[in-house]
Every structure is written in structure tokens, then in C-alpha cells.
Amino acid sequence: MTSPVPPSLPAAVLWDMDGTLVDTEPYWIATEFAMAEKYGGTWSQEHALNLVGNALLESGDYIRVHMGIDRTPQQIVDELLDGVVARVEVEVPWRPGARELLTHLHQAGVPCALVTMSWQRFVDPILAQLPEGAFASVVTGDRVELGKPHPEPYLTAAAELGHDPADCLAIEDSNTGATSAVAAGCTVLCVPNHVPILEGERRVFADTLEGLDAAGLARLVGGRAQGVGAVHT
């Protein structure tokens, strides 16, 4: 009797950052409320969560309109980045199991890319806390013309790693990001955090990355059948 063939690892793993690798959403939200107070605007938790996963300039325009402040989207983004970078430089809030899984994948020879709508100057202090070469490619929001939910960010990362997106696994915490990855052709491991993620094709759900190594990741996503909808664990 032959043993079952173990599930194979993805050709590459493409990581979202905010809410997936690190839980910086509270930093963004705190900075948004501080801006509202500074400029006499109005803001809410609901508005803040509407921005999760969005391109920064789109978020800046949303804030301008819904917060009701006399600042341009670029000015808003610059001030947001100042506030969030200052917080990250004090403490990087890693998501449970994320760094450990990243290490396991590196040891297993699986290349990883970071695919984030945050800009490079926010990403740099986070990368500085990781081993050199942890990510073979870093795609930031200021590098792409069209941000998530458009597929360009994930298409760019897969191309830079030299792999077909269909052979790559994305890890995401938002519906915006999952939509981007699926549109690019990736399978997505959805680990919801602050906002829900809709079920759909090529979406596998997990509650946490904690305790997950490279082999466990292969088993988790190996259960997805081509053309089968969402898989839950």
C-alpha cells in the first residue's frame, strides 16, 4: 500500500503586511483620530475600518472627505505616515506566528515577497527588525500605479520572484487584499483580523498563523481543490 503523497509547498509566499505580518492597524487608527482632533474634523471607528487594505492616497482622499478637514490627500498621507512610523520605531507589533512562519519558509527554501499598500518609509523600520533577505521582493504602495484591490501589486511581486501567480500563495487579513491576490491568480490564505473577509474561490481560511510551519502551511492549503470555493480550518 502506497503512502499518500504529501502536499507540496507553494512556489512562493506573498505576504500582506498591515494586519497580517504586523498589527499596525491600531497605530493607523490612533493617528487618524489624532488628526481629526488636531484639525477639528469628525471621525469614527467605522470610517477607520473602511480604510483597511486600501491604497494610501485613496485613504487620504476618503479622510479628507469624511473627516472634513482642509488638507490634501498627500498632506494627510504624509502626516499619517509620520505618526505611524513614530509608533513603529518604538515597538513593532508582530502578529502571532508570523515571524516564525516566515523563518520556516526561508529554511524550506520558499521565497517570500512583501506586498503592502503602505509606503517604503513605513516599511523600512519593520524590515529592519527582520533578518536580511527575509523578503526577496518588496512591493509597496508607492511602487505601483494601481493598488489593492487591483491585481497589480501581486502580479508585480510574483513577476519579481519569477513565478506564475497561480503557483503562489498570498496571505491576507482583508477582503481588499484577498480580492487583489485572487484577481492576480493566487490562492489566498485568509486570516481575518480587524475586518471580515468574504468567502470565494481560491480562499482558504484560518484563525491564526500561530503554530504553523512550512509543512503545516502546505497541508492547510493543499486541501483546496482546483475550482473549489472557500476552505475553512
XYZ file of N, CA and C in Angstrom:
699
model
N 0.853 -1.196 0.000
C 0.000 0.000 0.000
C 0.883 1.238 0.000
N 0.661 2.110 -0.938
C 1.497 3.300 -1.047
C 1.023 4.379 -0.087
N 1.977 5.139 0.404
C 1.649 6.249 1.302
C 1.120 7.418 0.482
N 0.217 8.209 1.051
C -0.273 9.380 0.327
C 0.850 10.363 0.058
N 0.788 10.982 -1.103
C 1.803 11.974 -1.461
C 1.585 13.227 -0.623
N 2.612 13.675 0.105
C 2.424 14.875 0.928
C 2.178 16.102 0.059
N 1.370 17.029 0.544
C 1.118 18.237 -0.242
C 2.398 19.036 -0.435
N 2.514 19.646 -1.588
C 3.733 20.395 -1.898
C 3.624 21.832 -1.402
N 4.769 22.398 -1.175
C 4.827 23.799 -0.776
C 4.507 24.687 -1.971
N 3.959 25.880 -1.726
C 3.785 26.826 -2.834
C 5.141 27.257 -3.372
N 5.154 27.686 -4.633
C 6.406 28.143 -5.236
C 6.939 29.373 -4.529
N 6.038 30.193 -4.031
C 6.417 31.408 -3.302
C 5.241 31.811 -2.421
N 5.554 32.557 -1.378
C 4.515 33.081 -0.484
C 4.595 34.603 -0.500
N 3.463 35.226 -0.758
C 3.371 36.677 -0.901
C 2.591 37.222 0.295
N 3.272 37.966 1.128
C 2.726 38.418 2.399
C 2.170 39.835 2.327
N 0.944 40.008 2.769
C 0.477 41.349 3.132
C 1.212 41.760 4.409
N 1.224 43.034 4.718
C 1.928 43.487 5.920
C 0.971 43.923 7.030
N 0.252 45.031 6.835
C -0.581 45.584 7.903
C -1.729 44.634 8.233
N -1.740 44.143 9.447
C -2.784 43.238 9.887
C -2.452 41.783 9.674
N -1.406 41.491 8.888
C -1.021 40.110 8.583
C 0.337 39.775 9.186
N 1.371 40.523 8.793
C 2.700 40.345 9.371
C 2.803 41.113 10.683
N 2.260 42.315 10.685
C 2.247 43.161 11.884
C 0.832 43.696 12.089
N 0.496 43.985 13.336
C -0.838 44.515 13.622
C -0.735 46.016 13.866
N -0.494 46.739 12.784
C -0.323 48.184 12.891
C -1.628 48.951 12.721
N -2.725 48.253 12.444
C -3.983 48.985 12.250
C -4.318 49.885 13.443
N -4.132 49.443 14.700
C -4.399 50.360 15.814
C -3.544 51.633 15.768
N -2.315 51.534 15.231
C -1.463 52.713 15.098
C -2.064 53.690 14.088
N -2.513 53.147 12.936
C -3.135 54.000 11.927
C -4.390 54.673 12.491
N -5.224 53.888 13.169
C -6.486 54.419 13.676
C -6.241 55.498 14.721
N -5.280 55.267 15.622
C -4.971 56.271 16.637
C -4.477 57.565 15.993
N -3.679 57.438 14.938
C -3.163 58.621 14.240
C -4.289 59.360 13.524
N -5.251 58.616 12.958
C -6.398 59.246 12.298
C -7.233 60.054 13.297
N -7.499 59.484 14.447
C -8.281 60.204 15.452
C -7.523 61.438 15.956
N -6.203 61.325 16.058
C -5.401 62.478 16.474
C -5.487 63.592 15.438
N -5.500 63.229 14.147
C -5.637 64.232 13.096
C -7.000 64.911 13.164
N -8.034 64.130 13.397
C -9.384 64.707 13.498
C -9.444 65.730 14.623
N -8.832 65.386 15.745
C -8.826 66.317 16.872
C -7.994 67.560 16.559
N -6.869 67.375 15.910
C -5.969 68.488 15.595
C -6.618 69.497 14.661
N -7.352 68.990 13.649
C -7.902 69.873 12.620
C -9.399 70.136 12.772
N -9.981 69.676 13.870
C -11.397 69.945 14.097
C -12.322 69.130 13.221
N -11.884 67.939 12.819
C -12.707 67.078 11.995
C -13.486 66.074 12.827
N -14.259 65.248 12.160
C -15.005 64.185 12.828
C -14.575 62.845 12.237
N -14.527 61.829 13.088
C -14.050 60.528 12.664
C -14.736 59.455 13.488
N -14.727 58.226 12.989
C -15.361 57.125 13.707
C -14.582 55.843 13.464
N -14.809 54.849 14.321
C -14.191 53.542 14.143
C -14.641 52.912 12.828
N -15.892 53.127 12.461
C -16.406 52.574 11.205
C -15.656 53.147 10.011
N -15.436 54.468 10.010
C -14.661 55.075 8.928
C -13.247 54.500 8.904
N -12.644 54.357 10.071
C -11.274 53.851 10.143
C -11.176 52.452 9.545
N -12.127 51.587 9.857
C -12.081 50.215 9.352
C -12.370 50.145 7.864
N -13.054 51.148 7.327
C -13.290 51.189 5.883
C -12.000 51.360 5.092
N -10.945 51.800 5.750
C -9.679 52.069 5.062
C -8.739 50.871 5.049
N -9.067 49.823 5.797
C -8.150 48.694 5.937
C -7.870 48.057 4.577
N -6.603 47.991 4.213
C -6.178 47.364 2.965
C -6.129 48.283 1.765
N -6.612 49.515 1.902
C -6.690 50.428 0.762
C -5.345 51.079 0.443
N -5.218 51.558 -0.775
C -4.059 52.368 -1.158
C -4.066 53.656 -0.341
N -2.884 54.153 0.003
C -2.800 55.273 0.932
C -3.419 56.560 0.388
N -3.171 56.877 -0.867
C -3.744 58.114 -1.392
C -5.265 58.037 -1.481
N -5.790 56.851 -1.750
C -7.240 56.674 -1.714
C -7.758 56.886 -0.298
N -7.018 56.365 0.678
C -7.388 56.578 2.072
C -7.308 58.056 2.434
N -6.277 58.747 1.925
C -6.140 60.172 2.193
C -7.314 60.962 1.669
N -7.794 60.600 0.493
C -8.955 61.289 -0.071
C -10.214 60.969 0.730
N -10.353 59.723 1.154
C -11.505 59.337 1.981
C -11.500 60.143 3.283
N -10.327 60.256 3.902
C -10.211 61.015 5.154
C -10.567 62.483 4.914
N -10.048 63.057 3.829
C -10.339 64.459 3.518
C -11.843 64.696 3.453
N -12.554 63.790 2.783
C -13.997 63.957 2.600
C -14.768 63.668 3.881
N -14.492 62.528 4.503
C -15.321 62.082 5.620
C -14.903 62.672 6.964
N -13.637 63.048 7.083
C -13.207 63.731 8.298
C -13.539 65.212 8.209
N -13.615 65.697 6.960
C -13.983 67.084 6.747
C -12.889 68.065 7.137
N -11.657 67.777 6.714
C -10.536 68.661 7.062
C -9.940 69.259 5.797
N -9.371 70.455 5.933
C -8.831 71.191 4.799
C -7.372 70.811 4.571
N -7.178 69.547 4.161
C -5.845 69.038 3.843
C -5.951 68.226 2.553
N -4.888 68.240 1.759
C -4.892 67.440 0.542
C -4.643 65.975 0.904
N -5.032 65.035 0.012
C -4.733 63.627 0.289
C -3.247 63.382 0.555
N -2.361 64.036 -0.201
C -0.930 63.851 0.014
C -0.515 64.349 1.392
N -1.015 65.518 1.807
C -0.690 66.039 3.134
C -1.189 65.107 4.234
N -2.367 64.551 4.021
C -2.934 63.634 5.013
C -2.073 62.374 5.118
N -1.681 61.819 3.977
C -0.857 60.614 3.989
C 0.490 60.888 4.651
N 1.108 62.010 4.327
C 2.403 62.342 4.932
C 2.295 62.424 6.447
N 1.219 63.054 6.940
C 1.062 63.193 8.386
C 0.721 61.854 9.043
N -0.080 61.046 8.347
C -0.368 59.701 8.859
C 0.921 58.893 8.994
N 1.739 58.933 7.953
C 2.989 58.172 7.981
C 3.903 58.646 9.099
N 3.975 59.957 9.310
C 4.795 60.478 10.404
C 4.368 59.860 11.737
N 3.049 59.839 11.974
C 2.546 59.332 13.238
C 2.748 57.844 13.403
N 2.502 57.087 12.346
C 2.593 55.627 12.447
C 4.051 55.170 12.501
N 4.913 55.796 11.711
C 6.338 55.447 11.747
C 6.901 55.695 13.139
N 6.513 56.805 13.773
C 6.998 57.097 15.126
C 6.604 55.992 16.097
N 5.405 55.460 15.953
C 4.959 54.388 16.833
C 5.690 53.081 16.551
N 5.897 52.772 15.270
C 6.579 51.536 14.895
C 8.030 51.546 15.361
N 8.658 52.722 15.336
C 10.046 52.802 15.770
C 10.193 52.528 17.261
N 9.106 52.698 18.005
C 9.119 52.366 19.426
C 8.861 50.872 19.624
N 7.885 50.328 18.912
C 7.559 48.899 19.044
C 6.885 48.393 17.771
N 7.392 47.282 17.238
C 6.760 46.628 16.091
C 5.790 45.573 16.640
N 4.490 45.718 16.362
C 3.503 44.776 16.907
C 3.300 43.562 15.988
N 4.147 42.560 16.132
C 4.086 41.392 15.257
C 2.804 40.599 15.477
N 2.259 40.049 14.403
C 1.107 39.165 14.511
C 1.560 37.781 14.993
N 0.751 37.097 15.796
C 1.138 35.784 16.329
C 1.508 34.796 15.228
N 2.699 34.227 15.356
C 3.149 33.191 14.436
C 3.729 33.676 13.129
N 3.635 34.979 12.841
C 4.046 35.464 11.522
C 5.556 35.354 11.310
N 6.340 35.855 12.251
C 7.793 35.790 12.072
C 8.283 34.348 12.054
N 7.654 33.511 12.879
C 8.068 32.109 12.932
C 7.793 31.402 11.606
N 6.623 31.662 11.012
C 6.311 31.056 9.720
C 7.248 31.579 8.641
N 7.540 32.860 8.684
C 8.472 33.442 7.714
C 9.835 32.749 7.806
N 10.286 32.478 9.017
C 11.561 31.781 9.225
C 11.503 30.362 8.676
N 10.417 29.637 8.949
C 10.255 28.268 8.455
C 10.282 28.240 6.927
N 9.610 29.185 6.301
C 9.577 29.217 4.838
C 10.976 29.474 4.267
N 11.699 30.380 4.901
C 13.069 30.670 4.460
C 13.936 29.417 4.577
N 13.802 28.687 5.682
C 14.585 27.469 5.887
C 14.203 26.383 4.885
N 12.926 26.406 4.460
C 12.459 25.415 3.484
C 12.770 25.820 2.052
N 13.381 26.976 1.866
C 13.750 27.430 0.532
C 12.616 28.024 -0.270
N 11.540 28.444 0.408
C 10.396 29.059 -0.275
C 10.587 30.572 -0.291
N 10.755 31.189 -1.452
C 10.942 32.645 -1.481
C 9.669 33.370 -1.054
N 9.862 34.500 -0.393
C 8.740 35.306 0.089
C 8.852 36.725 -0.438
N 7.708 37.338 -0.651
C 7.642 38.751 -1.029
C 6.700 39.454 -0.066
N 6.958 40.716 0.169
C 6.071 41.565 0.950
C 5.265 42.406 -0.030
N 3.946 42.376 0.110
C 3.064 43.093 -0.818
C 2.140 43.964 0.012
N 2.475 45.225 0.115
C 1.765 46.117 1.022
C 1.406 47.427 0.335
N 0.294 48.013 0.754
C -0.083 49.329 0.245
C 0.541 50.457 1.065
N 1.226 50.106 2.143
C 1.997 51.110 2.858
C 3.194 51.530 2.016
N 3.741 52.701 2.329
C 4.847 53.225 1.535
C 6.178 52.818 2.150
N 7.237 52.950 1.352
C 8.534 52.413 1.729
C 9.030 52.956 3.059
N 8.801 54.216 3.335
C 9.370 54.775 4.570
C 8.694 54.233 5.819
N 7.484 53.663 5.668
C 6.853 52.981 6.782
C 7.331 51.539 6.873
N 7.606 50.932 5.726
C 8.034 49.535 5.687
C 9.453 49.373 6.229
N 10.323 50.330 5.984
C 11.744 50.208 6.331
C 11.995 49.852 7.800
N 11.379 50.550 8.782
C 11.673 50.191 10.173
C 11.170 48.805 10.556
N 10.187 48.276 9.844
C 9.717 46.913 10.099
C 10.691 45.904 9.508
N 11.140 46.153 8.272
C 12.126 45.270 7.659
C 13.421 45.236 8.463
N 13.745 46.351 9.097
C 14.985 46.421 9.879
C 14.973 45.456 11.065
N 13.790 45.023 11.479
C 13.669 44.100 12.611
C 13.653 42.633 12.164
N 13.777 42.397 10.857
C 13.787 41.040 10.314
C 15.174 40.699 9.784
N 15.505 39.405 9.687
C 16.798 39.031 9.111
C 16.938 39.552 7.685
N 18.138 39.922 7.324
C 18.379 40.420 5.966
C 18.000 39.345 4.950
N 17.277 39.748 3.921
C 16.863 38.804 2.895
C 15.623 38.010 3.226
N 14.926 38.385 4.315
C 13.699 37.676 4.662
C 12.694 37.740 3.512
N 12.680 38.882 2.819
C 11.818 39.042 1.650
C 12.682 39.257 0.415
N 12.470 38.392 -0.576
C 13.233 38.513 -1.824
C 12.710 39.642 -2.698
N 11.496 40.089 -2.431
C 10.905 41.216 -3.154
C 10.026 41.992 -2.187
N 10.025 43.307 -2.325
C 9.169 44.164 -1.503
C 8.414 45.102 -2.442
N 7.108 44.918 -2.508
C 6.249 45.751 -3.351
C 5.429 46.643 -2.417
N 5.670 47.947 -2.518
C 4.978 48.904 -1.651
C 3.986 49.733 -2.472
N 3.111 50.419 -1.752
C 2.077 51.196 -2.415
C 2.605 52.316 -3.286
N 3.791 52.822 -2.970
C 4.360 53.895 -3.782
C 5.179 53.354 -4.953
N 5.154 52.037 -5.161
C 5.836 51.439 -6.310
C 4.884 51.058 -7.424
N 3.595 50.992 -7.129
C 2.634 50.516 -8.134
C 1.715 51.649 -8.555
N 1.193 51.526 -9.758
C 0.263 52.539 -10.260
C -1.134 52.317 -9.708
N -1.538 51.048 -9.600
C -2.862 50.699 -9.112
C -2.730 49.815 -7.879
N -3.315 50.245 -6.770
C -3.207 49.495 -5.522
C -4.297 48.450 -5.385
N -4.217 47.688 -4.295
C -5.266 46.729 -3.974
C -6.610 47.472 -3.898
N -7.702 46.903 -4.408
C -7.935 45.510 -4.808
C -7.531 45.159 -6.243
N -6.888 46.072 -6.976
C -6.389 45.738 -8.311
C -5.298 44.677 -8.175
N -5.149 43.793 -9.145
C -4.137 42.724 -9.038
C -2.696 43.169 -9.225
N -2.458 44.411 -9.655
C -1.088 44.820 -9.976
C -0.069 44.525 -8.869
N -0.366 44.817 -7.586
C 0.667 44.552 -6.574
C 1.112 43.091 -6.524
N 0.158 42.165 -6.589
C 0.514 40.746 -6.527
C 1.133 40.257 -7.836
N 0.677 40.762 -8.952
C 1.306 40.423 -10.227
C 2.760 40.872 -10.241
N 3.006 42.060 -9.690
C 4.369 42.593 -9.640
C 5.265 41.714 -8.778
N 4.776 41.327 -7.608
C 5.581 40.505 -6.697
C 5.894 39.146 -7.307
N 4.898 38.489 -7.884
C 5.126 37.180 -8.489
C 6.135 37.275 -9.630
N 6.017 38.321 -10.444
C 6.946 38.503 -11.557
C 8.368 38.714 -11.048
N 8.517 39.484 -9.990
C 9.857 39.749 -9.461
C 10.480 38.491 -8.860
N 9.642 37.576 -8.383
C 10.166 36.312 -7.866
C 10.335 35.272 -8.972
N 9.812 35.579 -10.168
C 9.952 34.677 -11.296
C 8.999 33.497 -11.278
N 7.814 33.682 -10.666
C 6.848 32.591 -10.567
C 5.496 33.011 -11.125
N 4.772 32.022 -11.627
C 3.393 32.233 -12.041
C 2.554 32.487 -10.790
N 1.718 33.516 -10.791
C 0.882 33.767 -9.614
C 0.043 32.558 -9.200
N -0.341 31.720 -10.165
C -1.139 30.537 -9.857
C -0.386 29.548 -8.975
N 0.940 29.640 -8.955
C 1.760 28.756 -8.129
C 2.133 29.391 -6.796
N 1.636 30.602 -6.558
C 1.974 31.345 -5.346
C 0.813 31.356 -4.361
N 1.154 31.467 -3.098
C 0.169 31.627 -2.037
C 0.296 33.026 -1.462
N -0.806 33.749 -1.370
C -0.829 35.042 -0.687
C -1.398 34.849 0.707
N -0.959 35.676 1.642
C -1.518 35.668 2.998
C -2.080 37.055 3.248
N -3.358 37.124 3.579
C -4.054 38.402 3.698
C -4.988 38.441 4.903
N -5.259 39.663 5.380
C -6.187 39.833 6.501
C -7.405 40.648 6.120
N -7.509 41.109 4.875
C -8.628 41.966 4.481
C -9.246 41.482 3.187
N -10.505 41.818 2.996
C -11.172 41.448 1.755
C -10.564 42.183 0.560
N -10.149 43.439 0.775
C -9.499 44.205 -0.292
C -8.249 43.497 -0.785
N -7.424 43.046 0.150
C -6.198 42.354 -0.217
C -6.456 41.001 -0.843
N -7.415 40.251 -0.281
C -7.741 38.939 -0.834
C -8.265 39.076 -2.263
N -9.056 40.099 -2.514
C -9.575 40.343 -3.862
C -8.436 40.608 -4.835
N -7.461 41.387 -4.410
C -6.296 41.683 -5.236
C -5.527 40.412 -5.580
N -5.279 39.580 -4.574
C -4.488 38.371 -4.778
C -5.211 37.376 -5.679
N -6.508 37.171 -5.461
C -7.278 36.244 -6.288
C -7.329 36.743 -7.731
N -7.509 38.047 -7.906
C -7.544 38.603 -9.262
C -6.221 38.398 -9.992
N -5.126 38.339 -9.222
C -3.819 38.091 -9.827
C -3.624 36.626 -10.176
N -4.453 35.749 -9.609
C -4.347 34.332 -9.884
C -3.832 33.501 -8.734
N -3.588 34.124 -7.582
C -3.049 33.419 -6.417
C -4.147 32.701 -5.646
N -3.759 31.669 -4.904
C -4.576 31.163 -3.810
C -4.276 32.044 -2.604
N -5.269 32.256 -1.745
C -5.093 33.166 -0.615
C -5.393 32.450 0.699
N -4.462 32.523 1.628
C -4.724 32.130 3.000
C -5.263 33.362 3.716
N -6.532 33.329 4.052
C -7.198 34.463 4.685
C -7.171 34.296 6.200
N -6.569 35.249 6.887
C -6.516 35.235 8.344
C -7.142 36.542 8.816
N -8.468 36.597 8.912
C -9.139 37.855 9.254
C -8.645 38.399 10.585
N -8.564 39.714 10.640
C -8.081 40.376 11.848
C -9.096 41.428 12.288
N -9.001 42.631 11.731
C -9.905 43.710 12.142
C -11.185 43.777 11.318
N -11.154 43.213 10.119
C -12.320 43.285 9.226
C -12.611 41.899 8.667
N -13.870 41.619 8.314
C -14.208 40.311 7.760
C -13.709 40.146 6.330
N -13.554 38.896 5.905
C -13.181 38.565 4.535
C -14.284 37.685 3.959
N -14.751 38.028 2.785
C -15.805 37.257 2.145
C -15.262 35.923 1.638
N -16.110 34.911 1.642
C -15.732 33.630 1.064
C -15.707 33.745 -0.462
N -14.966 32.860 -1.094
C -14.890 32.898 -2.542
C -13.900 31.882 -3.066
N -13.750 31.841 -4.355
C -12.820 30.916 -4.993
C -11.388 31.171 -4.539
N -10.654 30.078 -4.365
C -9.220 30.102 -4.025
C -8.954 30.850 -2.721
N -9.892 30.806 -1.801
C -9.698 31.418 -0.483
C -9.764 30.328 0.590
N -8.697 30.198 1.352
C -8.599 29.255 2.454
C -8.545 30.080 3.735
N -9.315 29.689 4.748
C -9.422 30.491 5.962
C -8.754 29.809 7.150
N -8.083 30.610 7.966
C -7.505 30.139 9.219
C -7.673 31.236 10.263
N -7.726 30.835 11.519
C -7.903 31.804 12.599
C -6.604 32.505 12.965
N -5.474 31.828 12.753
C -4.189 32.365 13.173
C -3.059 31.688 12.406
N -1.902 32.331 12.379
C -0.685 31.725 11.845
C 0.125 31.045 12.947
N -0.277 31.225 14.167
C 0.474 30.694 15.302
C 0.548 29.173 15.229
N 1.754 28.638 15.413
C 1.959 27.210 15.387
C 2.071 26.617 13.998
N 2.053 27.476 12.968
C 2.083 26.997 11.590
C 3.513 27.062 11.047
N 4.022 25.910 10.578
C 5.330 25.899 9.919
C 5.124 25.669 8.419
N 6.216 25.517 7.684
C 6.106 25.385 6.231
C 5.292 24.153 5.849
N 5.544 23.017 6.509
C 4.802 21.797 6.185
C 3.328 21.939 6.532
N 3.052 22.577 7.668
C 1.671 22.801 8.065
C 0.945 23.707 7.092
N 1.658 24.684 6.574
C 1.068 25.581 5.580
C 0.708 24.799 4.318
N 1.597 23.906 3.899
C 1.325 23.095 2.710
C 0.098 22.218 2.925
N -0.019 21.629 4.112
C -1.185 20.786 4.395
C -2.462 21.621 4.424
N -2.362 22.818 4.990
C -3.534 23.678 5.129
C -4.104 24.065 3.773
N -3.242 24.515 2.878
C -3.732 24.977 1.578
C -3.814 23.843 0.572
N -3.191 22.693 0.889
C -3.242 21.562 -0.026
C -4.624 20.960 -0.137
N -5.479 21.241 0.843
C -6.835 20.721 0.818
C -7.732 21.407 -0.178
N -7.283 22.549 -0.689
C -8.118 23.253 -1.660
C -8.096 22.482 -2.974
N -9.226 22.320 -3.543
C -9.295 21.666 -4.854
C -9.427 22.734 -5.919
N -8.810 22.489 -7.062
C -8.925 23.457 -8.144
C -10.399 23.624 -8.489
N -10.821 24.896 -8.453
C -12.202 25.204 -8.769
C -13.144 25.095 -7.579
N -12.633 24.683 -6.406
C -13.468 24.596 -5.221
C -13.426 25.921 -4.490
N -14.489 26.285 -3.855
C -14.568 27.559 -3.164
C -13.790 27.572 -1.868
N -14.239 28.400 -0.942
C -13.501 28.633 0.289
C -13.360 27.361 1.119
N -12.197 27.226 1.747
C -11.925 26.120 2.649
C -11.666 26.699 4.020
N -12.245 26.102 5.066
C -12.060 26.600 6.425
C -11.283 25.577 7.242
N -10.517 26.085 8.195
C -9.849 25.194 9.156
C -10.293 25.573 10.547
